[in-house]
CSV table of C-alpha atoms and ligand atoms in Angstrom, one decimal:
chain,number,residue,atom,x,y,z
A,3,UNK,CA,-21.7,-20.5,15.0
A,4,UNK,CA,-20.4,-23.8,13.6
A,5,UNK,CA,-16.7,-23.8,12.9
A,6,UNK,CA,-15.3,-24.7,9.4
A,7,UNK,CA,-12.1,-26.6,8.7
A,8,UNK,CA,-9.6,-24.7,6.5
A,9,UNK,CA,-6.2,-25.3,5.1
A,10,UNK,CA,-3.8,-22.4,5.1
A,11,UNK,CA,-0.5,-22.3,3.3
A,12,UNK,CA,1.9,-19.5,4.4
A,13,UNK,CA,5.2,-18.4,3.0
A,14,UNK,CA,7.9,-18.9,5.7
A,15,UNK,CA,11.4,-17.4,5.4
A,16,UNK,CA,14.2,-16.4,7.7
A,17,UNK,CA,17.0,-15.1,5.5
A,18,UNK,CA,19.6,-15.9,8.1
A,19,UNK,CA,18.5,-19.6,8.3
A,20,UNK,CA,16.7,-20.5,5.1
A,21,UNK,CA,18.1,-20.7,1.6
A,22,UNK,CA,14.8,-19.6,0.0
A,23,UNK,CA,11.2,-19.0,1.0
A,24,UNK,CA,9.0,-22.1,1.4
A,25,UNK,CA,5.4,-23.0,2.0
A,26,UNK,CA,4.2,-24.2,5.4
A,27,UNK,CA,0.7,-25.7,5.8
A,28,UNK,CA,-1.6,-25.3,8.7
A,29,UNK,CA,-5.0,-27.1,9.3
A,30,UNK,CA,-7.4,-25.4,11.7
A,31,UNK,CA,-11.0,-24.9,12.5
A,32,UNK,CA,-12.3,-21.3,12.6
A,33,UNK,CA,-15.5,-19.2,12.7
A,34,UNK,CA,-16.7,-18.7,9.1
A,35,UNK,CA,-16.7,-14.9,9.6
A,36,UNK,CA,-13.0,-14.8,10.6
A,37,UNK,CA,-10.8,-12.3,8.8
A,38,UNK,CA,-7.4,-13.2,7.4
A,39,UNK,CA,-5.8,-11.5,10.4
A,40,UNK,CA,-8.0,-13.5,12.8
A,41,UNK,CA,-6.7,-16.7,11.1
A,42,UNK,CA,-3.0,-15.5,11.4
A,43,UNK,CA,-3.6,-14.7,15.0
A,44,UNK,CA,-5.1,-18.1,15.6
A,45,UNK,CA,-2.0,-19.8,14.1
A,46,UNK,CA,0.4,-17.5,15.9
A,47,UNK,CA,-1.3,-17.7,19.3
A,48,UNK,CA,-2.4,-21.4,19.3
A,49,UNK,CA,-0.4,-23.4,16.7
A,50,UNK,CA,2.9,-21.8,15.7
A,51,UNK,CA,4.3,-18.8,17.6
A,52,UNK,CA,7.2,-18.5,15.3
A,53,UNK,CA,5.1,-17.1,12.4
A,54,UNK,CA,5.9,-13.4,11.8
A,55,UNK,CA,3.4,-10.8,10.4
A,56,UNK,CA,2.6,-7.2,11.0
A,57,UNK,CA,-0.6,-6.0,12.6
A,58,UNK,CA,-1.7,-3.0,14.7
A,59,UNK,CA,-5.0,-1.2,14.4
A,60,UNK,CA,-7.3,-4.0,13.2
A,61,UNK,CA,-9.4,-1.2,11.6
A,62,UNK,CA,-7.9,-0.7,8.1
A,63,UNK,CA,-6.3,2.5,9.2
A,64,UNK,CA,-2.6,1.8,10.0
A,65,UNK,CA,-1.8,-0.1,6.8
A,66,UNK,CA,0.5,-2.5,8.4
A,67,UNK,CA,-1.2,-5.8,7.6
A,68,UNK,CA,-1.1,-5.6,3.7
A,69,UNK,CA,-0.2,-9.0,2.2
A,70,UNK,CA,-1.0,-11.3,-0.7
A,71,UNK,CA,-3.8,-13.8,-0.3
A,72,UNK,CA,-4.8,-16.2,-3.0
A,73,UNK,CA,-3.0,-14.0,-5.6
A,74,UNK,CA,-4.5,-10.7,-4.5
A,75,UNK,CA,-3.0,-7.9,-2.3
A,76,UNK,CA,-5.4,-7.2,0.6
A,77,UNK,CA,-5.4,-5.8,4.1
A,78,UNK,CA,-5.6,-8.9,6.3
A,79,UNK,CA,-7.6,-7.1,9.1
A,80,UNK,CA,-10.5,-6.1,6.8
A,81,UNK,CA,-10.7,-9.1,4.5
A,82,UNK,CA,-13.1,-11.9,5.6
A,83,UNK,CA,-12.0,-15.4,4.8
A,84,UNK,CA,-15.3,-16.1,3.0
A,85,UNK,CA,-14.2,-13.8,0.2
A,86,UNK,CA,-12.1,-16.7,-1.0
A,87,UNK,CA,-13.8,-19.9,-2.2
A,88,UNK,CA,-12.9,-23.5,-1.1
A,89,UNK,CA,-11.6,-22.9,2.4
A,90,UNK,CA,-8.1,-22.9,1.1
A,91,UNK,CA,-5.8,-19.9,1.6
A,92,UNK,CA,-2.3,-19.1,0.3
A,93,UNK,CA,-0.8,-16.2,2.2
A,94,UNK,CA,2.4,-14.5,1.0
A,95,UNK,CA,4.2,-11.3,1.8
A,96,UNK,CA,3.7,-8.3,-0.4
A,97,UNK,CA,5.5,-9.1,-3.7
A,98,UNK,CA,8.4,-6.9,-4.9
A,99,UNK,CA,9.6,-6.1,-1.3
A,100,UNK,CA,12.5,-7.8,0.5
A,101,UNK,CA,11.4,-10.3,3.1
A,102,UNK,CA,12.6,-9.6,6.7
A,103,UNK,CA,10.8,-12.7,8.1
A,104,UNK,CA,7.8,-14.6,6.8
A,105,UNK,CA,5.1,-12.1,6.0
A,106,UNK,CA,7.1,-9.1,7.3
A,107,UNK,CA,8.7,-7.1,4.5
A,108,UNK,CA,11.2,-4.3,4.4
A,109,UNK,CA,9.3,-1.0,3.9
A,110,UNK,CA,12.4,1.3,4.1
A,111,UNK,CA,12.7,1.9,0.4
A,112,UNK,CA,8.9,2.5,0.1
A,113,UNK,CA,9.2,5.3,2.8
A,114,UNK,CA,12.4,6.7,1.3
A,115,UNK,CA,10.6,7.2,-2.0
A,116,UNK,CA,7.7,8.8,-0.2
A,117,UNK,CA,10.1,11.3,1.4
A,118,UNK,CA,11.6,12.2,-2.0
A,119,UNK,CA,8.3,13.7,-3.1
A,120,UNK,CA,8.2,16.0,0.0
A,121,UNK,CA,5.0,14.8,1.6
A,122,UNK,CA,4.1,18.0,3.4
A,123,UNK,CA,2.7,21.5,2.6
A,124,UNK,CA,5.3,23.8,1.1
A,125,UNK,CA,4.4,27.5,1.5
A,126,UNK,CA,5.7,30.7,-0.1
A,127,UNK,CA,2.9,32.7,1.5
A,128,UNK,CA,2.5,33.5,5.2
A,129,UNK,CA,0.5,31.0,7.3
A,130,UNK,CA,-2.9,32.6,8.1
A,131,UNK,CA,-3.7,33.6,11.7
A,132,UNK,CA,-6.8,31.4,11.7
A,133,UNK,CA,-7.8,28.5,9.5
A,134,UNK,CA,-6.2,27.9,6.1
A,135,UNK,CA,-9.3,28.2,4.0
A,136,UNK,CA,-10.0,25.7,1.3
A,137,UNK,CA,-13.3,25.6,-0.6
A,138,UNK,CA,-15.3,22.3,-0.7
A,139,UNK,CA,-14.5,22.1,-4.5
A,140,UNK,CA,-10.7,22.5,-3.8
A,141,UNK,CA,-10.9,19.8,-1.1
A,142,UNK,CA,-12.8,17.5,-3.4
A,143,UNK,CA,-9.7,17.5,-5.7
A,144,UNK,CA,-7.6,15.7,-3.0
A,145,UNK,CA,-10.0,14.1,-0.6
A,146,UNK,CA,-9.7,10.6,-2.3
A,147,UNK,CA,-5.9,10.8,-2.3
A,148,UNK,CA,-5.8,11.8,1.4
A,149,UNK,CA,-7.4,8.5,2.3
A,150,UNK,CA,-4.1,6.7,1.5
A,151,UNK,CA,-3.0,4.7,4.5
A,152,UNK,CA,0.5,3.9,3.1
A,153,UNK,CA,0.0,0.2,3.1
A,154,UNK,CA,2.2,-0.4,0.1
A,155,UNK,CA,-0.3,-2.8,-1.7
A,156,UNK,CA,-0.4,-0.6,-4.8
A,157,UNK,CA,3.4,-0.2,-5.1
A,158,UNK,CA,3.9,-3.9,-4.5
A,159,UNK,CA,1.5,-4.8,-7.3
A,160,UNK,CA,3.1,-2.6,-9.9
A,161,UNK,CA,4.8,-4.4,-12.8
A,162,UNK,CA,6.8,-1.3,-13.7
A,163,UNK,CA,8.3,-1.4,-10.2
A,164,UNK,CA,9.0,-5.2,-10.5
A,165,UNK,CA,11.0,-4.4,-13.6
A,166,UNK,CA,12.9,-1.4,-12.2
A,167,UNK,CA,13.3,-0.9,-8.5
A,168,UNK,CA,14.4,2.7,-9.0
A,169,UNK,CA,10.8,3.7,-10.0
A,170,UNK,CA,9.1,5.9,-7.4
A,171,UNK,CA,6.0,3.8,-7.6
A,172,UNK,CA,2.3,4.6,-7.3
A,173,UNK,CA,2.1,5.4,-3.6
A,174,UNK,CA,4.8,8.1,-3.7
A,175,UNK,CA,3.4,9.5,-6.9
A,176,UNK,CA,-0.1,9.6,-5.4
A,177,UNK,CA,1.4,11.5,-2.5
A,178,UNK,CA,2.9,14.0,-4.9
A,179,UNK,CA,-0.5,14.4,-6.5
A,180,UNK,CA,-2.1,15.0,-3.1
A,181,UNK,CA,0.1,18.0,-2.4
A,182,UNK,CA,0.5,19.4,-6.0
A,183,UNK,CA,-3.3,19.5,-6.3
A,184,UNK,CA,-3.7,21.0,-2.8
A,185,UNK,CA,-4.9,24.6,-3.3
A,186,UNK,CA,-2.8,25.7,-0.3
A,187,UNK,CA,0.5,24.3,-1.5
A,188,UNK,CA,3.2,26.2,-3.3
A,189,UNK,CA,5.7,23.4,-3.9
A,190,UNK,CA,4.5,22.2,-7.4
A,191,UNK,CA,7.8,23.1,-9.2
A,192,UNK,CA,10.0,21.4,-6.5
A,193,UNK,CA,7.9,18.2,-6.6
A,194,UNK,CA,7.7,18.1,-10.4
A,195,UNK,CA,11.5,18.3,-10.5
A,196,UNK,CA,11.5,15.1,-8.5
A,197,UNK,CA,8.8,13.2,-10.3
A,198,UNK,CA,9.1,14.4,-14.0
A,199,UNK,CA,11.7,11.8,-14.7
A,200,UNK,CA,12.1,8.4,-16.4
A,201,UNK,CA,12.0,6.7,-13.0
A,202,UNK,CA,9.2,8.9,-11.9
A,203,UNK,CA,5.8,9.7,-13.4
A,204,UNK,CA,6.7,8.5,-16.9
A,205,UNK,CA,7.4,4.9,-15.8
A,206,UNK,CA,3.7,4.6,-15.0
A,207,UNK,CA,2.2,2.7,-18.0
A,208,UNK,CA,-1.4,2.9,-16.9
A,209,UNK,CA,-1.6,-0.8,-16.1
A,210,UNK,CA,-4.2,-0.3,-13.3
A,211,UNK,CA,-2.8,-3.0,-11.0
A,212,UNK,CA,-2.4,-0.4,-8.3
A,213,UNK,CA,-6.1,0.6,-8.4
A,214,UNK,CA,-7.2,-3.0,-8.2
A,215,UNK,CA,-4.9,-3.6,-5.2
A,216,UNK,CA,-5.8,-0.5,-3.2
A,217,UNK,CA,-7.9,-1.4,-0.2
A,218,UNK,CA,-9.1,2.2,0.0
A,219,UNK,CA,-10.4,2.1,-3.6
A,220,UNK,CA,-8.4,5.2,-4.5
A,221,UNK,CA,-8.4,6.1,-8.3
A,222,UNK,CA,-4.6,6.1,-8.3
A,223,UNK,CA,-4.1,5.8,-12.1
A,224,UNK,CA,-6.6,8.6,-12.8
A,225,UNK,CA,-4.6,10.9,-10.5
A,226,UNK,CA,-1.3,9.9,-12.0
A,227,UNK,CA,-2.8,10.8,-15.4
A,228,UNK,CA,-3.7,14.2,-14.1
A,229,UNK,CA,-0.2,14.6,-12.8
A,230,UNK,CA,1.2,13.8,-16.3
A,231,UNK,CA,-0.9,16.6,-17.8
A,232,UNK,CA,0.3,19.0,-15.1
A,233,UNK,CA,3.9,18.0,-15.8
A,234,UNK,CA,3.5,18.6,-19.5
A,235,UNK,CA,1.7,22.0,-19.0
A,236,UNK,CA,4.6,23.1,-16.7
A,237,UNK,CA,7.2,22.0,-19.3
A,238,UNK,CA,5.5,24.2,-21.9
B,317,LIG,S1,-2.8,4.2,-2.5
B,317,LIG,FE1,-4.0,2.6,-1.6
B,317,LIG,S2,-2.8,0.7,-1.9
B,317,LIG,FE2,-1.4,2.5,-2.2
B,317,LIG,S3,-0.4,2.8,-0.2
B,317,LIG,FE3,-2.3,4.1,-0.3
B,317,LIG,S4,-3.9,2.9,0.6
B,317,LIG,FE4,-2.3,1.5,0.1
């Protein structure tokens, strides 16, 4: 297949060395069906080995290669270059997160917030000897939310979080939904104590950026609305 010439601008930043992030341009020729990750690999392996970015599974499962490309949060490994017109790419780290180096951001706060909503089954009842039965209808309630790969694209695209970093953010709240609406779980009150708060559920203003950013097309805002109803019912 004939190669195409592209221009790629990438945010570079080493906090110990640079005063602020800056753009660096790369000109290269690539296969037209390359993904964004293929392009970053091409740069890293053949042009500039100092470029830092995360990658692992290359299958849209590990969630490590989320980044902003031409203004949109995407997973680099599953996003083909031809989705963007003009053979010009601008690649940035996920917004709203501290940059460690170039496209690598600090995810510690993201995972701390996830831990706060207790992302595991909480049980009052004994664990059954065999399978923990769940009907197809009960599973249907949570199956979409289970698909979350914790890439951070939703949380990083949320204006409520940009305005207040104490906000739990959509990914942590979605995880709370995933367990609160799990028919086997008994931890609803504990989790609502954490999320029924001005820096929790109620800071979601239904802006829908998270849903647009989610590479797994999870209906995050819809589930957060169901959580709000649940929180109100429990208060009454
Ligand atoms: S909800 Fe979607 S965008 Fe948010 S962390 Fe999960 S997979 Fe990523």
